[in-house]
Amino acid sequence: MSAQGLELLSEHACFGGVQRFYRHPSREIGLPMRFSIYLPPQATQGTPCAAVLCLAGLTCTEETFMIKAGAQRYAAREGLILVAPDTSPRGANHPGEADDWDFGVGAGFYLDATQEPWSRHYRMESYVTRELLEIVTGDLQVDRERVGVMGHSMGGHGALVLALRHPGLFRSVSAFAPISAASQVPWGRKAFARYLGSDESMWANHDAAALLREQKTAPYPDGILVDQGMGDKFLQEQLRPELLEAACAAVGQPLTLRRHDRYDHGYYFISSFVEDHLRLHGRQLGGRA
């Protein structure tokens, strides 16, 4: 176990590099947290590498993206480290945590809750942007000056919102089927009411489309990539990519929004296009440098 309390749970040789799974005590969450990391060959040889945080969606864990996306092959080619945190605190056991959630127990939504009892442990924004990045920068060969973020569904929401709330932290951003305007759709409204309270004026601070409309200039001039399956059953009610598209157009933010016939919301969709996302991050982060 490292000085930061990192406990290596397992590791697996993968495309010339190594896939690892870790657990550690979290100062931000106040509970044990897990994350997974893929180190390409360059990183295993001691070279600091660009990294992409990979934020998974509702009902997922730190294992989901690494097991299902098929991303390691392309990360090895691009020289990118992949880091996937768990999506939510585990074991908080708050009253009502598992009640009336149609999308998984205590989904964290990559924000810091302000309402009790959630504010005690539901601090996923601080965990991802502070603690986790410190850990992987200090011990695991991540070049702190070259970090991007990507995500799927709730994680796509997280990637866009964290990139917009922390523009100096990330140099590239992409998403698969993101919740594009969380304050305007049922998933986000349920989470925000629980975590942030009833004052809806505060919700816009965690809504990608709303945050974009507040920008004075394009925050990511090299462009944002979003892929959306048109066979996605959540498209119209929960995801609303047209709202993200309109917000980007309003502030001149370059956006490549690709709409794919027949593809649904799952990992068959993600694995079909994840290579393009890692190429974009590799190019914008200088992954092979």
Short mmCIF file of C-alpha atoms in Angstrom, two decimals:
data_model
loop_
_atom_site.label_atom_id
_atom_site.label_comp_id
_atom_site.label_asym_id
_atom_site.label_seq_id
_atom_site.Cartn_x
_atom_site.Cartn_y
_atom_site.Cartn_z
CA MET A 1 0.00 0.00 0.00
CA SER A 2 1.37 3.44 -0.98
CA ALA A 3 1.80 6.51 1.22
CA GLN A 4 -1.56 7.74 -0.07
CA GLY A 5 -3.27 4.55 1.03
CA LEU A 6 -3.52 3.11 -2.46
CA GLU A 7 -4.33 -0.58 -2.37
CA LEU A 8 -3.77 -2.47 -5.61
CA LEU A 9 -6.67 -4.88 -6.01
CA SER A 10 -5.64 -6.47 -9.31
CA GLU A 11 -3.56 -5.89 -12.43
CA HIS A 12 -3.61 -7.39 -15.88
CA ALA A 13 -1.22 -7.15 -18.84
CA CYS A 14 -3.07 -5.44 -21.68
CA PHE A 15 -1.85 -4.29 -25.14
CA GLY A 16 1.74 -3.93 -23.97
CA GLY A 17 0.71 -1.96 -20.89
CA VAL A 18 -1.18 -2.79 -17.73
CA GLN A 19 -4.75 -2.50 -16.49
CA ARG A 20 -5.01 -1.91 -12.74
CA PHE A 21 -7.80 -1.58 -10.18
CA TYR A 22 -7.25 0.32 -6.93
CA ARG A 23 -9.01 1.13 -3.67
CA HIS A 24 -8.10 3.95 -1.26
CA PRO A 25 -9.49 5.95 1.66
CA SER A 26 -10.91 9.20 0.29
CA ARG A 27 -10.56 12.47 2.18
CA GLU A 28 -13.19 14.17 -0.02
CA ILE A 29 -15.82 11.41 0.13
CA GLY A 30 -15.05 10.23 3.64
CA LEU A 31 -15.46 6.63 2.53
CA PRO A 32 -13.31 4.13 0.63
CA MET A 33 -13.30 4.76 -3.12
CA ARG A 34 -12.19 2.70 -6.09
CA PHE A 35 -10.81 3.60 -9.49
CA SER A 36 -9.29 1.83 -12.45
CA ILE A 37 -6.37 2.93 -14.57
CA TYR A 38 -4.88 1.77 -17.84
CA LEU A 39 -1.17 2.51 -18.24
CA PRO A 40 0.10 2.30 -21.83
CA PRO A 41 3.58 0.86 -22.50
CA GLN A 42 5.27 4.27 -22.20
CA ALA A 43 3.88 4.79 -18.68
CA THR A 44 4.96 1.35 -17.49
CA GLN A 45 8.48 2.30 -18.58
CA GLY A 46 8.41 5.39 -16.38
CA THR A 47 7.46 8.09 -18.90
CA PRO A 48 4.80 10.59 -17.76
CA CYS A 49 1.87 10.45 -20.21
CA ALA A 50 -1.20 12.45 -21.12
CA ALA A 51 -4.34 11.11 -19.49
CA VAL A 52 -8.09 11.00 -20.08
CA LEU A 53 -10.57 10.73 -17.23
CA CYS A 54 -13.36 8.38 -18.31
CA LEU A 55 -16.60 9.06 -16.42
CA ALA A 56 -19.20 6.31 -16.57
CA GLY A 57 -22.96 6.60 -16.26
CA LEU A 58 -25.88 5.67 -14.07
CA THR A 59 -25.64 2.24 -12.39
CA CYS A 60 -21.97 1.88 -13.45
CA THR A 61 -18.76 1.47 -11.45
CA GLU A 62 -15.02 1.94 -11.97
CA GLU A 63 -14.98 -1.36 -13.86
CA THR A 64 -17.63 -0.65 -16.49
CA PHE A 65 -15.74 1.48 -19.00
CA MET A 66 -12.53 -0.53 -18.75
CA ILE A 67 -14.27 -3.86 -19.23
CA LYS A 68 -16.81 -2.92 -21.91
CA ALA A 69 -15.49 -0.03 -24.04
CA GLY A 70 -12.53 -1.76 -25.69
CA ALA A 71 -10.52 1.43 -25.26
CA GLN A 72 -7.15 0.08 -24.13
CA ARG A 73 -6.03 -0.92 -27.64
CA TYR A 74 -6.40 2.68 -28.83
CA ALA A 75 -5.00 4.21 -25.63
CA ALA A 76 -1.86 2.11 -26.09
CA ARG A 77 -1.49 3.37 -29.65
CA GLU A 78 -2.05 7.01 -28.64
CA GLY A 79 0.13 6.84 -25.52
CA LEU A 80 -2.77 7.80 -23.26
CA ILE A 81 -3.41 6.83 -19.66
CA LEU A 82 -7.09 6.11 -18.98
CA VAL A 83 -8.50 6.76 -15.49
CA ALA A 84 -12.02 5.66 -14.54
CA PRO A 85 -13.33 6.54 -11.08
CA ASP A 86 -16.32 4.91 -9.49
CA THR A 87 -19.41 6.93 -10.32
CA SER A 88 -20.74 7.48 -6.81
CA PRO A 89 -19.97 7.07 -3.10
CA ARG A 90 -20.60 3.57 -1.75
CA GLY A 91 -21.77 2.72 1.74
CA ALA A 92 -23.07 6.11 2.85
CA ASN A 93 -26.35 4.44 3.85
CA HIS A 94 -28.31 7.67 3.93
CA PRO A 95 -32.06 7.33 4.59
CA GLY A 96 -33.80 7.26 1.23
CA GLU A 97 -30.61 6.63 -0.72
CA ALA A 98 -32.11 3.66 -2.54
CA ASP A 99 -35.72 4.89 -2.63
CA ASP A 100 -37.49 6.02 -5.77
CA TRP A 101 -34.41 6.03 -8.00
CA ASP A 102 -35.26 4.74 -11.42
CA PHE A 103 -31.60 4.91 -12.45
CA GLY A 104 -29.53 3.31 -9.73
CA VAL A 105 -28.69 3.74 -6.08
CA GLY A 106 -27.38 7.16 -5.13
CA ALA A 107 -26.09 8.22 -8.54
CA GLY A 108 -23.47 10.87 -7.80
CA PHE A 109 -23.90 13.17 -10.84
CA TYR A 110 -20.29 14.41 -10.47
CA LEU A 111 -21.25 17.30 -8.19
CA ASP A 112 -20.71 18.34 -4.56
CA ALA A 113 -24.04 18.09 -2.75
CA THR A 114 -25.05 21.03 -0.58
CA GLN A 115 -28.02 19.41 1.18
CA GLU A 116 -27.93 17.15 4.22
CA PRO A 117 -27.36 14.27 4.54
CA TRP A 118 -25.92 14.07 1.02
CA SER A 119 -23.34 16.80 1.57
CA ARG A 120 -21.44 14.55 3.99
CA HIS A 121 -20.24 12.12 1.34
CA TYR A 122 -21.60 13.12 -2.08
CA ARG A 123 -18.61 15.19 -3.19
CA MET A 124 -17.84 13.67 -6.55
CA GLU A 125 -16.79 16.96 -8.18
CA SER A 126 -14.10 17.58 -5.57
CA TYR A 127 -13.10 13.93 -5.60
CA VAL A 128 -12.55 13.84 -9.36
CA THR A 129 -11.03 17.29 -9.87
CA ARG A 130 -8.86 17.40 -6.74
CA GLU A 131 -8.16 14.15 -4.98
CA LEU A 132 -8.13 11.64 -7.82
CA LEU A 133 -5.98 13.83 -10.05
CA GLU A 134 -3.51 14.31 -7.20
CA ILE A 135 -3.24 10.56 -6.72
CA VAL A 136 -2.68 9.63 -10.35
CA THR A 137 -0.30 12.54 -10.89
CA GLY A 138 1.78 11.68 -7.87
CA ASP A 139 2.00 7.92 -8.12
CA LEU A 140 0.86 6.80 -11.55
CA GLN A 141 2.74 8.70 -14.28
CA VAL A 142 0.00 11.16 -15.32
CA ASP A 143 1.37 14.37 -16.86
CA ARG A 144 -0.73 16.95 -14.99
CA GLU A 145 -0.45 19.49 -17.80
CA ARG A 146 -2.05 17.13 -20.32
CA VAL A 147 -5.37 15.84 -19.01
CA GLY A 148 -8.67 15.46 -20.85
CA VAL A 149 -12.10 14.21 -19.83
CA MET A 150 -14.74 12.11 -21.53
CA GLY A 151 -17.91 10.38 -20.36
CA HIS A 152 -21.12 8.53 -21.13
CA SER A 153 -24.69 9.45 -20.16
CA MET A 154 -24.48 10.79 -16.58
CA GLY A 155 -20.72 10.63 -17.11
CA GLY A 156 -21.11 12.62 -20.33
CA HIS A 157 -22.93 15.23 -18.28
CA GLY A 158 -20.05 15.06 -15.80
CA ALA A 159 -17.39 15.43 -18.48
CA LEU A 160 -19.03 18.47 -20.06
CA VAL A 161 -19.90 20.17 -16.76
CA LEU A 162 -16.52 19.58 -15.10
CA ALA A 163 -14.72 20.73 -18.25
CA LEU A 164 -16.78 23.94 -18.25
CA ARG A 165 -16.50 24.53 -14.49
CA HIS A 166 -12.74 23.84 -14.45
CA PRO A 167 -11.46 25.14 -17.79
CA GLY A 168 -7.83 25.27 -16.70
CA LEU A 169 -7.92 21.70 -15.51
CA PHE A 170 -8.74 19.92 -18.77
CA ARG A 171 -7.39 20.45 -22.27
CA SER A 172 -9.84 18.24 -24.16
CA VAL A 173 -13.42 17.02 -23.73
CA SER A 174 -15.77 14.57 -25.42
CA ALA A 175 -18.94 12.65 -24.58
CA PHE A 176 -21.18 9.78 -25.58
CA ALA A 177 -24.94 10.37 -25.24
CA PRO A 178 -24.54 12.99 -22.50
CA ILE A 179 -27.32 14.42 -20.37
CA SER A 180 -26.92 17.75 -22.12
CA ALA A 181 -29.20 19.97 -20.06
CA ALA A 182 -29.59 18.24 -16.71
CA SER A 183 -31.74 20.92 -15.07
CA GLN A 184 -34.38 20.46 -17.78
CA VAL A 185 -34.80 16.67 -17.78
CA PRO A 186 -36.23 14.19 -15.23
CA TRP A 187 -32.95 12.47 -14.32
CA GLY A 188 -31.19 15.73 -13.56
CA ARG A 189 -34.13 17.40 -11.84
CA LYS A 190 -34.54 14.48 -9.46
CA ALA A 191 -30.84 14.47 -8.60
CA PHE A 192 -30.53 18.26 -8.30
CA ALA A 193 -33.57 18.57 -6.03
CA ARG A 194 -32.09 15.97 -3.73
CA TYR A 195 -28.46 17.12 -3.76
CA LEU A 196 -28.71 20.89 -4.36
CA GLY A 197 -32.10 21.78 -2.89
CA SER A 198 -35.23 23.42 -4.26
CA ASP A 199 -33.68 26.67 -5.52
CA GLU A 200 -33.57 25.94 -9.24
CA SER A 201 -31.42 29.00 -9.92
CA MET A 202 -28.52 26.99 -8.47
CA TRP A 203 -29.07 24.08 -10.80
CA ALA A 204 -27.76 25.94 -13.86
CA ASN A 205 -24.26 25.73 -12.35
CA HIS A 206 -24.35 22.01 -13.12
CA ASP A 207 -26.13 22.09 -16.50
CA ALA A 208 -23.85 21.85 -19.55
CA ALA A 209 -26.10 23.81 -21.91
CA ALA A 210 -26.68 26.54 -19.33
CA LEU A 211 -22.97 26.81 -18.51
CA LEU A 212 -22.11 27.12 -22.18
CA ARG A 213 -24.55 29.98 -22.68
CA GLU A 214 -22.71 31.93 -19.98
CA GLN A 215 -19.36 31.75 -21.79
CA LYS A 216 -17.95 34.93 -23.31
CA THR A 217 -15.74 33.03 -25.76
CA ALA A 218 -15.42 29.41 -26.85
CA PRO A 219 -13.87 27.59 -23.87
CA TYR A 220 -12.55 24.72 -26.01
CA PRO A 221 -11.60 26.29 -29.35
CA ASP A 222 -10.11 23.02 -30.64
CA GLY A 223 -13.58 21.53 -30.49
CA ILE A 224 -15.79 19.15 -28.51
CA LEU A 225 -16.84 15.76 -29.87
CA VAL A 226 -20.22 14.25 -28.97
CA ASP A 227 -21.66 11.02 -30.35
CA GLN A 228 -25.36 10.23 -30.02
CA GLY A 229 -27.24 7.11 -31.07
CA MET A 230 -30.58 7.84 -32.70
CA GLY A 231 -31.97 4.51 -31.48
CA ASP A 232 -31.33 5.60 -27.87
CA LYS A 233 -34.53 5.19 -25.84
CA PHE A 234 -33.50 8.09 -23.58
CA LEU A 235 -32.83 10.54 -26.41
CA GLN A 236 -35.89 12.76 -26.31
CA GLU A 237 -36.78 12.73 -22.62
CA GLN A 238 -33.41 12.65 -20.85
CA LEU A 239 -30.52 13.58 -23.17
CA ARG A 240 -31.66 16.50 -25.39
CA PRO A 241 -28.48 16.94 -27.49
CA GLU A 242 -30.15 19.68 -29.50
CA LEU A 243 -29.96 21.94 -26.43
CA LEU A 244 -26.19 21.44 -26.24
CA GLU A 245 -25.93 22.06 -29.96
CA ALA A 246 -27.85 25.34 -29.69
CA ALA A 247 -25.80 26.52 -26.71
CA CYS A 248 -22.51 25.83 -28.53
CA ALA A 249 -23.76 27.70 -31.59
CA ALA A 250 -24.76 30.69 -29.45
CA VAL A 251 -21.22 31.21 -28.10
CA GLY A 252 -19.22 29.99 -31.09
CA GLN A 253 -18.00 26.82 -29.38
CA PRO A 254 -16.91 24.33 -32.09
CA LEU A 255 -18.94 21.14 -31.63
CA THR A 256 -18.94 17.96 -33.68
CA LEU A 257 -22.26 16.31 -32.80
CA ARG A 258 -22.52 13.04 -34.71
CA ARG A 259 -25.94 11.39 -34.86
CA HIS A 260 -25.82 7.66 -35.59
CA ASP A 261 -28.84 5.79 -36.92
CA ARG A 262 -29.84 2.58 -35.10
CA TYR A 263 -27.28 2.84 -32.28
CA ASP A 264 -28.69 2.70 -28.74
CA HIS A 265 -27.46 3.90 -25.34
CA GLY A 266 -25.17 1.00 -24.44
CA TYR A 267 -21.57 -0.06 -24.73
CA TYR A 268 -21.94 -1.63 -28.16
CA PHE A 269 -22.45 1.99 -29.27
CA ILE A 270 -19.50 3.27 -27.23
CA SER A 271 -17.13 0.55 -28.41
CA SER A 272 -18.04 1.36 -32.03
CA PHE A 273 -16.74 4.93 -31.79
CA VAL A 274 -14.36 5.09 -28.83
CA GLU A 275 -11.37 5.01 -31.18
CA ASP A 276 -12.41 8.38 -32.63
CA HIS A 277 -12.63 9.89 -29.16
CA LEU A 278 -9.19 8.71 -28.14
CA ARG A 279 -7.74 10.00 -31.41
CA LEU A 280 -9.23 13.42 -30.61
CA HIS A 281 -7.81 13.39 -27.08
CA GLY A 282 -4.47 12.13 -28.33
CA ARG A 283 -4.30 14.93 -30.86
CA GLN A 284 -5.38 17.70 -28.48
CA LEU A 285 -3.25 16.45 -25.58
CA GLY A 286 -0.21 15.48 -27.60
CA GLY A 287 -0.59 11.92 -26.36
CA ARG A 288 2.29 10.43 -28.32
CA ALA A 289 4.72 13.18 -27.42
#
